[in-house]
Short mmCIF file of C-alpha atoms in Angstrom, two decimals:
data_model
loop_
_atom_site.label_atom_id
_atom_site.label_comp_id
_atom_site.label_asym_id
_atom_site.label_seq_id
_atom_site.Cartn_x
_atom_site.Cartn_y
_atom_site.Cartn_z
CA ALA E 1 82.17 -1.01 -0.65
CA SER E 2 80.76 1.86 1.44
CA LEU E 3 79.42 -0.38 4.37
CA PRO E 4 82.63 -2.66 4.75
CA GLU E 5 84.60 0.48 5.17
CA SER E 6 82.40 2.41 7.38
CA ARG E 7 82.23 -0.68 9.65
CA SER E 8 86.05 -1.19 9.52
CA ARG E 9 86.40 2.68 10.68
CA ARG E 10 84.05 2.09 13.66
CA THR E 11 85.71 -1.14 14.88
CA GLY E 12 88.98 -1.12 13.82
CA GLU E 13 88.68 -4.59 12.23
CA ARG E 14 90.40 -5.89 8.91
CA VAL E 15 88.01 -5.80 5.82
CA ALA E 16 88.49 -8.82 3.85
CA ARG E 17 89.23 -8.43 0.05
CA ILE E 18 88.45 -10.38 -2.96
CA ASP E 19 90.56 -9.83 -5.93
CA TYR E 20 88.40 -10.78 -9.01
CA PHE E 21 89.82 -11.76 -12.37
CA PHE E 22 87.68 -11.99 -15.29
CA SER E 23 87.26 -11.99 -18.78
CA LEU E 24 83.95 -10.50 -20.19
CA LEU E 25 84.18 -13.15 -23.12
CA SER E 26 83.72 -15.93 -20.38
CA PRO E 27 80.46 -17.52 -20.56
CA PHE E 28 81.33 -19.19 -17.13
CA THR E 29 81.83 -15.98 -15.65
CA TYR E 30 78.43 -14.94 -16.94
CA LEU E 31 76.91 -17.91 -15.37
CA ALA E 32 78.26 -16.60 -11.72
CA GLY E 33 75.39 -13.98 -12.04
CA THR E 34 75.61 -11.64 -9.14
CA ARG E 35 76.66 -14.48 -6.62
CA LEU E 36 80.07 -13.19 -5.83
CA GLU E 37 78.52 -9.57 -4.87
CA GLU E 38 76.08 -11.35 -2.75
CA ILE E 39 79.02 -13.40 -0.80
CA ALA E 40 80.94 -9.89 -0.34
CA VAL E 41 77.89 -8.35 1.16
CA ARG E 42 77.13 -11.06 3.37
CA HIS E 43 80.71 -11.21 4.65
CA GLY E 44 81.42 -7.45 4.60
CA ALA E 45 84.27 -8.12 2.06
CA THR E 46 85.24 -5.81 -0.76
CA ILE E 47 85.88 -6.68 -4.16
CA ALA E 48 88.54 -5.61 -6.69
CA TYR E 49 87.25 -5.91 -10.23
CA LYS E 50 90.15 -6.89 -12.31
CA PRO E 51 89.22 -7.62 -16.26
CA TYR E 52 92.05 -8.77 -18.13
CA ASP E 53 92.69 -10.29 -21.82
CA ILE E 54 92.17 -13.86 -21.29
CA LEU E 55 93.17 -14.85 -24.89
CA ALA E 56 96.63 -13.31 -24.29
CA LEU E 57 96.94 -15.24 -21.09
CA PHE E 58 96.02 -18.55 -22.65
CA ASP E 59 98.80 -17.73 -25.43
CA ARG E 60 101.51 -16.94 -22.70
CA LEU E 61 100.62 -20.18 -20.60
CA GLY E 62 100.70 -22.24 -23.78
CA THR E 63 97.01 -23.27 -23.23
CA PRO E 64 94.83 -23.67 -26.33
CA ARG E 65 92.22 -21.18 -27.14
CA PRO E 66 88.72 -22.31 -27.10
CA ALA E 67 88.48 -22.51 -31.10
CA ASP E 68 91.76 -24.55 -30.97
CA ARG E 69 90.91 -27.05 -28.30
CA PRO E 70 90.23 -30.95 -29.13
CA GLN E 71 86.78 -31.39 -30.38
CA GLY E 72 85.97 -33.45 -27.37
CA ARG E 73 86.71 -30.53 -25.23
CA LYS E 74 84.79 -28.42 -27.27
CA ASP E 75 81.65 -30.71 -27.18
CA TYR E 76 81.95 -30.96 -23.45
CA ARG E 77 82.11 -27.19 -22.97
CA VAL E 78 79.03 -27.20 -24.58
CA GLN E 79 77.30 -29.48 -22.46
CA GLU E 80 78.77 -27.96 -19.29
CA LEU E 81 77.16 -24.68 -20.31
CA ARG E 82 73.90 -25.99 -21.20
CA ARG E 83 73.51 -27.85 -17.85
CA MET E 84 75.01 -24.86 -15.76
CA ALA E 85 72.55 -22.74 -17.47
CA ALA E 86 69.74 -25.12 -16.32
CA LYS E 87 70.99 -25.18 -13.05
CA THR E 88 71.24 -21.47 -12.21
CA GLY E 89 67.88 -20.70 -14.24
CA MET E 90 70.04 -18.26 -16.46
CA ALA E 91 69.10 -17.81 -20.38
CA ILE E 92 72.24 -18.53 -22.38
CA ASN E 93 73.03 -18.42 -26.02
CA LEU E 94 75.71 -21.34 -26.89
CA LYS E 95 76.44 -19.75 -30.20
CA PRO E 96 76.11 -15.87 -29.73
CA MET E 97 76.47 -13.94 -32.87
CA PHE E 98 79.02 -11.57 -31.36
CA TRP E 99 81.68 -13.92 -30.02
CA PRO E 100 84.38 -13.82 -29.85
CA THR E 101 84.26 -9.91 -30.11
CA ASN E 102 86.91 -7.27 -28.84
CA ALA E 103 86.24 -7.29 -24.77
CA ALA E 104 89.02 -4.22 -24.52
CA PRO E 105 86.63 -1.23 -24.84
CA ALA E 106 84.09 -2.84 -22.30
CA SER E 107 86.82 -3.95 -20.06
CA TYR E 108 88.26 -0.31 -20.19
CA ALA E 109 84.70 0.95 -19.09
CA VAL E 110 84.59 -1.49 -16.04
CA ILE E 111 88.03 -0.20 -14.84
CA ALA E 112 86.83 3.42 -15.34
CA ALA E 113 83.64 2.66 -13.59
CA GLY E 114 85.43 1.21 -10.59
CA LYS E 115 87.49 4.30 -10.31
CA ALA E 116 84.65 6.68 -10.55
CA ALA E 117 82.46 4.80 -8.01
CA GLY E 118 78.96 5.65 -7.51
CA GLY E 119 77.19 3.05 -9.19
CA ASP E 120 76.63 -0.84 -9.06
CA MET E 121 79.93 -2.65 -10.13
CA GLY E 122 78.23 -6.13 -9.93
CA ALA E 123 75.18 -4.94 -11.99
CA LEU E 124 77.57 -3.42 -14.87
CA VAL E 125 79.80 -6.23 -15.20
CA HIS E 126 76.88 -8.79 -15.21
CA SER E 127 74.95 -6.61 -17.60
CA LEU E 128 77.81 -6.53 -20.05
CA LEU E 129 78.09 -10.46 -19.79
CA ARG E 130 74.40 -10.78 -20.26
CA ALA E 131 74.62 -8.42 -23.42
CA ALA E 132 77.08 -10.91 -24.70
CA TRP E 133 75.60 -14.25 -23.66
CA ALA E 134 71.89 -13.77 -23.61
CA GLU E 135 70.76 -10.48 -25.61
CA GLU E 136 72.84 -10.92 -28.96
CA LYS E 137 74.74 -7.50 -28.39
CA ASP E 138 78.04 -6.65 -29.25
CA ILE E 139 79.88 -5.44 -26.35
CA ALA E 140 82.77 -3.94 -28.21
CA GLU E 141 79.95 -1.41 -29.53
CA ASP E 142 80.12 2.01 -27.75
CA ALA E 143 76.35 2.15 -27.47
CA VAL E 144 76.00 -1.10 -25.85
CA ILE E 145 78.79 -0.27 -23.50
CA ASN E 146 77.11 3.14 -22.42
CA GLU E 147 73.66 1.51 -22.09
CA CYS E 148 75.34 -0.89 -19.51
CA LEU E 149 77.00 2.06 -17.80
CA LYS E 150 73.83 4.09 -17.54
CA ALA E 151 71.86 1.20 -16.26
CA ALA E 152 74.16 0.69 -13.53
CA GLY E 153 74.24 4.06 -12.35
CA PHE E 154 77.30 5.40 -14.16
CA ASP E 155 78.11 8.22 -16.34
CA PRO E 156 77.99 6.86 -19.69
CA SER E 157 80.85 9.19 -20.91
CA LEU E 158 83.32 7.14 -18.73
CA SER E 159 83.59 4.86 -21.88
CA PHE E 160 85.42 7.73 -23.35
CA THR E 161 87.04 9.75 -20.70
CA GLY E 162 88.37 6.44 -19.02
CA MET E 163 89.91 4.82 -22.34
CA LEU E 164 93.54 5.73 -21.64
CA SER E 165 93.63 4.83 -18.03
CA GLY E 166 91.48 1.74 -18.63
CA ALA E 167 93.78 0.55 -21.33
CA GLU E 168 96.84 0.81 -19.13
CA ALA E 169 95.15 -0.87 -16.33
CA TYR E 170 93.74 -3.60 -18.44
CA ALA E 171 97.37 -4.39 -19.44
CA ALA E 172 98.48 -4.21 -15.86
CA ASN E 173 95.86 -6.56 -14.84
CA LEU E 174 97.10 -9.07 -17.44
CA GLU E 175 100.60 -9.04 -15.75
CA GLU E 176 99.25 -9.41 -12.49
CA ALA E 177 97.06 -12.36 -13.31
CA GLN E 178 99.77 -14.17 -14.59
CA ALA E 179 102.17 -13.46 -11.73
CA ARG E 180 99.45 -14.76 -9.27
CA GLY E 181 98.73 -17.71 -11.00
CA VAL E 182 95.56 -17.10 -12.75
CA PHE E 183 94.91 -19.43 -15.53
CA GLY E 184 91.05 -19.00 -16.44
CA SER E 185 87.75 -17.05 -15.60
CA PRO E 186 86.16 -16.16 -13.49
CA PHE E 187 89.15 -16.43 -10.77
CA TYR E 188 88.89 -15.24 -7.25
CA ILE E 189 91.91 -14.49 -4.85
CA THR E 190 91.14 -13.78 -1.32
CA ASP E 191 93.48 -12.51 1.77
CA GLY E 192 96.10 -15.08 2.27
CA ASP E 193 96.13 -16.11 -1.33
CA GLU E 194 93.20 -18.63 -1.48
CA ARG E 195 92.36 -19.25 -4.72
CA PHE E 196 88.95 -20.29 -6.42
CA TRP E 197 88.64 -21.01 -9.93
CA GLY E 198 85.16 -20.98 -11.66
CA GLN E 199 81.74 -19.93 -10.97
CA ASP E 200 81.04 -23.73 -9.36
CA ARG E 201 83.39 -22.87 -6.77
CA LEU E 202 81.57 -19.67 -5.32
CA GLU E 203 80.29 -21.91 -2.51
CA ASP E 204 83.53 -22.81 -1.69
CA LEU E 205 84.45 -19.25 -1.68
CA ASP E 206 81.53 -18.57 0.57
CA LEU E 207 82.67 -21.09 2.96
CA HIS E 208 86.19 -19.75 3.04
#
């Protein structure tokens, strides 16, 4: 975010912001890759990373969890993921060994990293998603989280030191997501409350 901020200081122009609500359990979020970050760089926008508990949100909204959905919808989801993976050229395991897992610890680490700065947030989020959906790793494990933090240029100890504040922010993100009309992942909200749901809406976000 340093480039947009410095440009704003020089010119006085307002910096665009994208509030990014997402779950590390979502394969559709994984298939977004780092396209959001590319869009932000292209337009000089900042990204506020807001991981939240999507299963808790589903329960609040009365939306069936993936395991409880009608079989036809389950079958369609698998086909969609297969087609999207082929379209983006990304590897994906449609039946990962560690899913669903507890996404909270990794989400706490993402929140702590965002506060610490100094690393690559997009790389961190994508590496955690890739670990879950392409590398058969359990993102609830400390070793996996620490590896992703280090690879993205962050202090691996953030997974421990940022746990308390991360838990508080994770809960707050859920409340904010519900209040702002979020109902899935990935979900992008821009200045002016323009909302975009799904990695297949990134082109529309870019155009906006």
